[in-house]
Coordinates of C-alpha atoms in Angstrom, one line a residue:
M165 CA 3.8 1.8 -10.4
K166 CA 1.2 4.3 -9.6
R167 CA -2.5 4.4 -9.0
L168 CA -5.3 6.5 -10.8
A169 CA -9.1 6.9 -10.2
L170 CA -11.7 8.1 -12.6
L171 CA -14.9 8.9 -10.7
V172 CA -18.2 9.8 -13.1
A173 CA -21.7 10.9 -11.8
I174 CA -24.6 12.5 -13.3
D175 CA -27.6 13.7 -11.4
E176 CA -29.6 14.9 -14.6
H177 CA -29.0 14.1 -18.2
F178 CA -30.3 15.5 -21.4
G179 CA -34.1 15.4 -21.8
S180 CA -34.8 13.9 -18.4
D181 CA -38.0 14.6 -16.5
E182 CA -36.7 14.0 -12.9
R183 CA -33.2 14.1 -11.6
L184 CA -31.3 12.2 -9.1
A185 CA -30.5 13.9 -5.9
F186 CA -27.1 12.6 -4.7
A187 CA -25.3 10.8 -7.5
E188 CA -22.5 13.6 -7.8
T189 CA -22.7 14.1 -4.1
D190 CA -21.6 10.6 -3.8
C191 CA -18.8 11.1 -6.3
D192 CA -17.5 13.8 -4.2
R193 CA -17.8 11.7 -1.0
L194 CA -15.9 8.9 -2.6
Y195 CA -13.4 11.3 -3.7
E196 CA -12.9 12.5 -0.2
A197 CA -12.6 8.8 1.1
L198 CA -10.0 7.9 -1.6
T199 CA -8.0 11.1 -1.1
S200 CA -7.8 10.6 2.7
G201 CA -4.1 9.7 2.5
R202 CA -4.7 6.0 3.3
Y203 CA -4.9 4.3 -0.2
G204 CA -2.3 6.1 -2.5
F205 CA -4.7 8.4 -4.2
G206 CA -4.6 12.3 -4.2
A207 CA -5.9 15.1 -6.3
S208 CA -3.3 14.5 -8.9
N209 CA -4.5 11.0 -9.6
T210 CA -8.1 11.1 -8.9
L211 CA -10.2 12.6 -11.5
K212 CA -13.9 13.4 -11.3
L213 CA -16.3 14.0 -14.3
K214 CA -19.8 15.4 -13.3
G215 CA -22.8 16.2 -15.2
S216 CA -23.2 19.7 -13.7
C217 CA -19.4 20.7 -14.1
A218 CA -19.4 24.0 -16.1
T219 CA -15.9 23.0 -17.6
L220 CA -16.3 20.9 -20.6
A221 CA -13.3 18.8 -19.9
Q222 CA -14.7 17.9 -16.6
R223 CA -18.4 17.3 -17.7
A224 CA -19.5 13.7 -17.8
I225 CA -20.5 13.7 -21.5
R226 CA -20.3 10.7 -23.8
W227 CA -17.0 11.8 -25.2
N228 CA -15.3 12.3 -21.9
V229 CA -16.6 9.3 -20.2
L230 CA -16.1 6.6 -23.2
Y231 CA -13.1 8.3 -25.0
G232 CA -11.5 11.3 -23.6
R233 CA -10.0 10.1 -20.4
L234 CA -9.9 6.4 -21.0
W235 CA -8.4 6.8 -24.5
E236 CA -5.6 9.2 -23.0
L237 CA -4.7 6.4 -20.4
R238 CA -4.1 3.8 -23.0
E239 CA -0.9 5.7 -24.0
A240 CA 0.1 6.3 -20.1
E241 CA 2.7 4.4 -18.2
P242 CA 1.3 1.2 -16.7
L243 CA -0.5 1.5 -13.4
E244 CA -0.4 -0.6 -10.2
L245 CA -4.3 0.0 -9.9
F246 CA -7.0 1.9 -11.8
V247 CA -10.3 2.6 -10.3
F248 CA -13.5 3.5 -12.2
Y249 CA -16.8 4.5 -10.7
F250 CA -20.1 5.5 -12.3
A251 CA -23.1 6.7 -10.5
G252 CA -26.1 7.6 -12.6
D253 CA -29.0 6.1 -14.8
A254 CA -28.7 3.0 -16.8
F255 CA -31.2 1.1 -19.1
E256 CA -31.6 -1.9 -21.4
A257 CA -32.1 -1.8 -25.3
D258 CA -31.6 -4.5 -27.7
G259 CA -30.2 -6.9 -25.3
E260 CA -27.5 -4.5 -24.3
T261 CA -27.0 -2.3 -21.2
Y262 CA -26.5 1.3 -21.7
L263 CA -25.2 3.9 -19.3
V264 CA -26.7 7.6 -19.8
P265 CA -24.3 10.4 -19.8
A266 CA -24.9 14.1 -19.1
D267 CA -25.7 14.7 -22.8
G268 CA -27.5 11.5 -23.6
H269 CA -31.1 10.4 -23.8
P270 CA -32.3 6.8 -23.5
R271 CA -34.2 7.2 -26.8
H272 CA -31.0 7.8 -28.8
L273 CA -28.7 5.0 -28.1
D274 CA -26.0 6.8 -30.1
Q275 CA -25.8 9.5 -27.4
C276 CA -25.4 6.9 -24.5
V277 CA -22.4 4.6 -23.4
R278 CA -22.8 1.0 -24.2
L279 CA -21.6 -1.2 -21.2
A280 CA -19.7 -3.6 -23.4
A281 CA -17.7 -0.6 -25.1
L282 CA -16.9 0.9 -21.6
L283 CA -15.7 -2.4 -20.3
D284 CA -13.5 -2.8 -23.3
A285 CA -12.0 0.7 -22.8
I286 CA -11.4 0.1 -19.1
G287 CA -9.8 -3.2 -20.1
A288 CA -7.4 -1.4 -22.4
V289 CA -6.1 0.7 -19.7
P290 CA -2.6 -0.7 -18.8
A291 CA -3.0 -1.6 -15.1
K292 CA -2.0 -4.5 -13.2
Q293 CA -5.4 -4.3 -11.4
R294 CA -8.7 -2.8 -12.3
L295 CA -11.8 -2.0 -10.1
V296 CA -15.0 -0.9 -11.5
I297 CA -17.9 0.2 -9.3
F298 CA -21.5 0.8 -10.5
E299 CA -24.1 2.7 -8.5
T300 CA -26.6 2.5 -11.2
C301 CA -30.5 2.1 -11.7
R302 CA -30.9 4.6 -9.0
R303 CA -34.2 5.3 -7.3
S304 CA -33.9 8.8 -6.3
A305 CA -34.5 10.0 -2.7
T306 CA -37.7 11.8 -3.9
G307 CA -39.1 8.7 -4.9
T308 CA -38.7 8.8 -8.7
A309 CA -39.0 5.3 -10.2
A310 CA -36.0 3.8 -12.0
A311 CA -35.6 0.7 -14.2
A312 CA -34.4 -2.3 -12.5
L313 CA -30.8 -3.6 -13.3
P314 CA -31.3 -5.6 -16.4
E315 CA -30.1 -9.3 -17.1
S316 CA -27.8 -8.1 -19.9
F317 CA -25.7 -6.3 -17.2
A318 CA -25.1 -9.4 -15.4
S319 CA -24.1 -11.1 -18.4
K320 CA -21.8 -8.9 -19.8
I321 CA -19.8 -8.2 -16.3
S322 CA -19.8 -11.8 -15.8
R323 CA -17.5 -12.2 -19.0
A324 CA -15.4 -9.3 -18.0
E325 CA -11.7 -10.3 -17.7
E326 CA -9.0 -8.9 -15.6
M327 CA -11.1 -6.6 -13.3
I328 CA -13.3 -6.6 -10.2
V329 CA -16.6 -5.3 -10.5
L330 CA -18.7 -4.1 -7.7
S331 CA -22.6 -3.5 -8.2
S332 CA -24.6 -1.6 -5.8
C333 CA -27.6 -3.9 -6.5
S334 CA -28.6 -7.4 -8.0
V335 CA -30.2 -7.9 -11.4
G336 CA -33.9 -7.0 -11.1
E337 CA -33.4 -4.5 -8.2
C338 CA -32.8 -0.6 -8.2
S339 CA -30.2 1.2 -6.1
H340 CA -31.6 3.7 -3.5
E341 CA -30.8 7.0 -2.3
D342 CA -31.5 8.3 1.2
A343 CA -32.2 11.8 2.3
L344 CA -31.1 11.2 5.7
L345 CA -27.8 9.6 4.7
G346 CA -27.2 12.3 2.1
G347 CA -26.5 9.9 -0.7
G348 CA -26.9 6.8 -2.4
V349 CA -27.0 3.9 0.3
Y350 CA -24.4 1.6 -1.1
T351 CA -21.9 4.4 -1.8
H352 CA -22.5 5.9 1.5
Y353 CA -21.5 2.8 3.2
L354 CA -18.6 2.3 0.7
A355 CA -17.3 5.4 1.7
E356 CA -17.8 4.8 5.3
A357 CA -15.9 1.7 5.3
L358 CA -13.0 3.3 3.6
D359 CA -12.9 6.2 6.3
N360 CA -12.9 3.5 9.0
P361 CA -10.8 0.5 8.1
A362 CA -10.7 -0.6 11.6
A363 CA -14.2 -1.7 11.5
L364 CA -13.7 -3.9 8.5
A365 CA -13.7 -7.8 9.0
N366 CA -11.3 -10.4 7.8
Q367 CA -8.5 -7.9 7.0
A368 CA -5.2 -9.4 6.1
V369 CA -2.2 -7.8 7.7
G370 CA -1.0 -6.7 4.2
G371 CA -4.0 -4.1 3.8
V372 CA -7.7 -3.2 3.3
S373 CA -9.3 -5.9 1.0
V374 CA -11.9 -4.6 -1.6
F375 CA -13.9 -7.5 -0.9
A376 CA -13.7 -6.5 2.7
V377 CA -14.9 -3.0 2.2
H378 CA -17.9 -4.2 -0.3
E379 CA -18.9 -6.7 2.3
Y380 CA -19.2 -4.0 4.8
A381 CA -21.0 -1.7 2.5
A382 CA -23.4 -4.7 1.3
E383 CA -24.3 -5.8 4.6
R384 CA -25.4 -2.3 5.7
T385 CA -27.3 -1.6 2.5
R386 CA -29.2 -4.9 3.1
R387 CA -30.1 -3.8 6.5
W388 CA -31.2 -0.5 5.2
A389 CA -33.2 -2.2 2.6
Q390 CA -35.1 -4.4 4.9
R391 CA -35.9 -1.5 7.4
H392 CA -37.3 0.3 4.5
G393 CA -39.2 -2.6 2.7
V394 CA -37.2 -2.8 -0.3
S395 CA -35.0 -5.3 -1.9
Q396 CA -31.2 -4.0 -2.6
N397 CA -28.5 -6.6 -2.5
P398 CA -25.0 -5.4 -3.7
R399 CA -22.9 -8.0 -5.2
P400 CA -19.2 -8.4 -6.5
Y401 CA -18.5 -9.9 -9.8
A402 CA -15.2 -11.9 -10.2
P403 CA -14.9 -12.9 -6.5
N404 CA -12.7 -15.6 -7.2
A405 CA -10.1 -13.1 -8.6
P406 CA -7.1 -12.0 -6.5
T407 CA -8.3 -9.3 -4.1
I408 CA -7.3 -5.8 -4.3
R409 CA -5.4 -4.2 -1.5
L410 CA -6.3 -0.7 -1.2
G411 CA -4.2 0.4 1.5
P412 CA -2.5 -0.5 4.9
G413 CA -5.7 -0.9 6.7
A414 CA -6.5 -0.3 10.3
P415 CA -3.7 0.9 12.5
L416 CA -1.9 -2.0 14.0
T417 CA -0.6 0.2 16.9
Y418 CA -0.2 -1.5 20.3
S419 CA 2.2 -1.1 23.2
L420 CA 4.4 -4.0 24.8
P421 CA 6.6 -3.5 27.6
A422 CA 10.3 -3.1 26.8
Y423 CA 12.4 -6.3 26.4
V424 CA 9.6 -8.6 27.1
A425 CA 10.0 -12.2 26.7
D426 CA 7.3 -12.6 24.1
R427 CA 9.7 -11.9 21.3
E428 CA 8.2 -14.8 19.0
S429 CA 4.8 -13.1 18.7
R430 CA 6.3 -9.9 18.2
T431 CA 8.5 -11.0 15.3
Q432 CA 6.0 -13.1 13.8
R433 CA 3.8 -9.6 13.3
I434 CA 7.0 -8.0 11.5
V435 CA 7.3 -11.2 9.2
A436 CA 3.6 -11.2 8.4
I437 CA 3.6 -7.5 7.5
L438 CA 6.7 -7.8 5.4
R439 CA 5.2 -10.8 3.6
N440 CA 2.1 -9.0 2.7
I441 CA 3.4 -5.8 1.1
E442 CA 2.2 -5.6 -2.1
Q443 CA 4.5 -5.6 -5.2
P444 CA 7.0 -2.7 -4.9
R445 CA 6.5 0.2 -7.4
G446 CA 8.5 1.2 -10.7
P447 CA 11.7 3.1 -10.9
D448 CA 10.0 6.5 -10.4
D449 CA 8.1 5.6 -7.2
R450 CA 9.9 2.8 -5.5
Y451 CA 8.7 1.2 -2.3
A452 CA 11.2 2.5 0.3
V453 CA 12.5 0.6 3.5
R454 CA 14.3 2.6 6.2
I455 CA 16.2 1.0 8.8
L456 CA 18.2 2.3 11.6
A457 CA 19.8 -0.4 13.8
R458 CA 23.0 -1.9 15.1
L459 CA 23.5 -4.4 12.1
S460 CA 19.9 -5.0 10.8
S461 CA 18.1 -8.2 9.8
F462 CA 20.6 -8.5 6.7
A463 CA 23.2 -9.6 9.4
I464 CA 21.3 -12.8 10.3
A465 CA 22.9 -16.0 9.3
D466 CA 21.4 -19.3 8.0
N467 CA 22.8 -21.3 10.9
E468 CA 22.2 -18.7 13.6
P469 CA 18.8 -20.6 15.2
A470 CA 21.2 -23.5 16.0
H471 CA 23.3 -21.2 18.2
L472 CA 20.2 -19.5 20.0
D473 CA 18.7 -20.9 23.0
D474 CA 15.3 -20.3 21.3
S475 CA 15.4 -22.0 17.8
V476 CA 12.0 -21.1 17.0
F477 CA 12.7 -17.3 17.4
G478 CA 16.0 -18.0 15.7
G479 CA 13.9 -19.2 12.7
L480 CA 11.8 -16.3 12.8
L481 CA 14.7 -14.1 12.6
V482 CA 15.8 -15.8 9.4
E483 CA 12.2 -15.3 7.9
E484 CA 12.5 -11.7 8.7
R485 CA 15.9 -11.4 6.9
D486 CA 14.4 -13.4 3.8
A487 CA 11.4 -11.3 3.5
M488 CA 13.7 -8.2 3.6
C489 CA 15.9 -9.8 0.8
E490 CA 12.7 -10.8 -1.3
L491 CA 11.6 -7.1 -1.0
L492 CA 15.1 -6.0 -2.3
E493 CA 14.9 -8.4 -5.1
R494 CA 11.5 -7.3 -6.1
G495 CA 12.7 -3.6 -6.7
A496 CA 12.3 -1.9 -3.5
A497 CA 14.8 0.8 -2.3
F498 CA 16.6 0.3 1.0
K499 CA 18.1 3.2 3.2
V500 CA 20.1 1.8 6.0
I501 CA 21.9 3.5 9.0
L502 CA 24.1 1.1 11.0
S503 CA 25.1 2.2 14.6
F504 CA 27.2 -0.9 15.4
C505 CA 29.6 -0.3 18.4
S506 CA 33.4 -1.0 18.5
A507 CA 34.6 -4.4 19.1
E508 CA 36.1 -2.9 22.3
E509 CA 32.7 -1.5 23.4
L510 CA 30.8 -4.7 22.5
V511 CA 33.1 -6.9 24.5
R512 CA 33.0 -4.6 27.4
E513 CA 29.1 -4.3 27.4
H514 CA 28.1 -7.9 26.3
P515 CA 31.0 -10.5 26.6
Q516 CA 28.9 -13.3 26.4
E517 CA 27.3 -12.2 23.2
A518 CA 30.7 -11.4 21.4
Q519 CA 31.2 -14.5 19.1
R520 CA 27.6 -14.2 17.8
Y521 CA 28.0 -10.6 17.4
L522 CA 31.2 -11.5 15.3
G523 CA 29.4 -14.0 13.4
R524 CA 26.8 -11.3 12.3
M525 CA 29.3 -8.8 11.4
R526 CA 30.9 -11.4 9.0
H527 CA 27.6 -12.3 7.6
L528 CA 26.7 -8.6 7.0
A529 CA 30.2 -7.8 5.4
A530 CA 29.7 -10.9 2.9
F531 CA 26.0 -9.8 2.0
L532 CA 27.2 -6.4 1.2
R533 CA 30.2 -7.6 -0.9
G534 CA 27.6 -9.7 -2.7
L535 CA 25.6 -6.6 -3.5
L536 CA 28.6 -4.7 -4.9
R537 CA 28.7 -7.1 -7.6
R538 CA 25.2 -6.1 -8.7
P539 CA 25.2 -2.2 -9.9
D540 CA 21.4 -2.3 -10.3
V541 CA 20.8 -3.1 -6.7
V542 CA 23.6 -0.7 -5.3
A543 CA 21.9 2.1 -7.0
R544 CA 18.8 1.6 -4.6
F545 CA 20.6 0.5 -1.5
T546 CA 21.9 3.4 0.5
I547 CA 24.1 2.3 3.7
V548 CA 26.1 4.4 6.1
R549 CA 27.5 3.7 9.6
F550 CA 27.7 6.5 12.3
A551 CA 27.5 6.8 15.9
M552 CA 23.7 7.0 17.1
D553 CA 21.8 7.2 20.2
E554 CA 20.2 3.8 21.2
R555 CA 17.2 3.7 18.8
N556 CA 15.9 1.4 16.6
L557 CA 13.7 2.0 13.5
L558 CA 12.1 0.1 10.8
L559 CA 10.1 2.1 8.5
L560 CA 7.9 0.6 5.6
D561 CA 7.5 3.3 3.1
H562 CA 4.9 5.7 4.2
D563 CA 2.8 2.8 5.9
Y564 CA 4.2 1.3 8.9
V565 CA 6.7 2.3 11.8
F566 CA 8.3 -0.3 13.8
E567 CA 10.0 1.5 16.8
G568 CA 12.1 -0.2 19.4
R569 CA 14.7 0.9 22.0
R570 CA 17.5 -1.7 21.1
L571 CA 18.7 -4.4 18.7
W572 CA 20.4 -6.8 21.1
P573 CA 23.2 -8.9 19.7
S574 CA 20.7 -12.0 20.5
G575 CA 18.6 -10.6 17.8
G576 CA 15.3 -9.0 17.1
F577 CA 13.6 -5.7 17.4
D578 CA 12.4 -4.8 21.0
V579 CA 9.3 -3.3 19.4
T580 CA 7.2 -1.2 21.7
T581 CA 4.9 0.1 19.2
I582 CA 3.7 -0.7 15.7
T583 CA 1.9 2.2 13.8
E584 CA 0.4 3.3 10.5
A585 CA -1.1 6.7 11.6
P586 CA 0.1 8.9 8.4
T587 CA 1.1 11.9 10.5
Q588 CA 3.4 10.0 12.7
V589 CA 4.7 7.9 9.9
A590 CA 5.5 11.0 7.8
R591 CA 7.3 12.8 10.7
E592 CA 9.5 9.6 11.3
V593 CA 10.3 9.5 7.4
D594 CA 11.3 13.1 7.6
L595 CA 13.4 12.9 10.7
F596 CA 15.1 9.7 9.2
D597 CA 15.9 11.2 5.7
R598 CA 17.3 14.4 7.3
L599 CA 19.5 12.2 9.5
L600 CA 20.7 10.1 6.6
T601 CA 21.3 13.4 4.5
N602 CA 23.2 15.1 7.3
G603 CA 25.3 12.0 7.9
I604 CA 26.3 11.6 4.3
Q605 CA 27.2 15.2 4.2
E606 CA 29.5 14.8 7.0
L607 CA 31.3 11.9 5.4
R608 CA 31.6 14.1 2.3
D609 CA 33.5 16.6 4.4
R610 CA 35.9 14.2 5.7
Y611 CA 36.3 11.8 2.6
P612 CA 36.5 12.3 -1.2
L613 CA 33.2 10.6 -1.8
P614 CA 32.1 10.7 -5.6
P615 CA 29.0 12.4 -6.6
G616 CA 25.8 11.1 -8.3
P617 CA 25.4 7.3 -9.3
G618 CA 28.7 6.2 -7.6
L619 CA 27.9 7.5 -4.3
N620 CA 26.1 4.5 -2.9
G621 CA 28.7 2.1 -4.0
A622 CA 31.3 4.2 -2.3
L623 CA 29.3 4.3 0.9
M624 CA 28.9 0.5 0.8
K625 CA 32.6 -0.1 0.4
M626 CA 33.2 2.1 3.2
T627 CA 30.7 0.4 5.4
I628 CA 32.4 -2.9 4.6
D629 CA 35.8 -1.6 5.4
Q630 CA 34.4 -0.5 8.7
L631 CA 33.0 -3.9 9.4
E632 CA 36.2 -5.8 8.3
T633 CA 38.3 -3.3 10.6
E634 CA 35.8 -4.3 13.7
I635 CA 36.0 -7.9 12.7
E636 CA 39.9 -7.8 12.8
A637 CA 39.8 -6.2 16.0
M638 CA 37.3 -8.9 17.5
E639 CA 39.3 -11.8 16.2
R640 CA 42.7 -10.3 17.7
T641 CA 40.8 -9.7 21.2
A642 CA 39.4 -13.1 21.2
A643 CA 42.8 -14.8 20.2
A644 CA 44.3 -12.8 23.1
E645 CA 41.5 -14.1 25.5
R646 CA 42.4 -17.9 24.4
V647 CA 46.1 -17.3 25.1
H648 CA 45.3 -15.9 28.6

């Protein structure tokens, strides 16, 4: 499922004597923060309507704000998240709050946007979650007076359903602009929080919470107001609603020595991140998990903890496997490269681990045989096996890279770094996909693999055959050892 943002800002509306200095600047600033690459927004899914825009289709006139864009979205594919932002004037008339578009005038209500109608239009957008941000009742940086936020705003917003609303001020207050900040105070700090997610408090491992972003901006806005002798207290509405995760959050990069004993805390971090991944997206934009490992987490058996010297760690391995399986069931796509060695090589390198390794190979083969009976899952599960240098990777879409040196038969990634730096993640994704594509092409050159939809099933059957061949070889070797 996709995301879409509609950002609206008006510095000057029809018939106004004074103009705001930074409403449209704030729109540009928030646009830059949202499209930074962290939050799933870009030029194609972040739209701006500004009062000064020369192009009619992009001007913040009443029709475009209330009908044009929002009505178009009613017929669109369901969204994961819809964000609406408004910066401009608002006022109260006949017990209703109105927003003033570029072609509107407060004396003519039919030229303005009734808040209730706008909320209804936003509510009709097919989206799993909706975030609405109002930077209204602005007092210009030049000191121009503004009407305070009316009571009707709060009463209408508090009854809005299936959306989270952030307001730049409370009822009876104005929102302020600051020439030194170069924008509205609240939006300035909102964008600052989005630019610097590492500074946010109370982040869940799963990503940047809307409420954490708001609290960062609200606290700094209140401090600014105290220094300037005014009152401005931004507030959220629907604070008890499930929070919206905007993105992966602050980098979780840290270094660990290779093969350290503290494998429990390392695996706990992996499990925590897996558990906090948002609902995988739809068929046209699936959440993708990429794995390069000897056998992968899917090889962990339920009874393995009982056979490990550390049952706590064994339990974490099962949790990691289960979290992967949950992602698969929820629609994620998996690309898996297995680099498991031959039975002879394993017995030679790790004779004490041979039986545990054999158990994992059996479990993985059974798991893959179960998937083969589910064509819908096979269509999004690509798995191959070919010789690789000893490197282990777990890539969670374009959000995280877990990098380690080896997946020992005793289990668990020996992780040295966890990172969500966009450039590094993109580079690793590209390298992985090239490796997978080249490996499949080599197999095509050697074996009669079918094209199109049947390819994944053929690759999975080939992997199962390779596993079963190694399992038989290990069983023969074990039988021979018992005879001797």
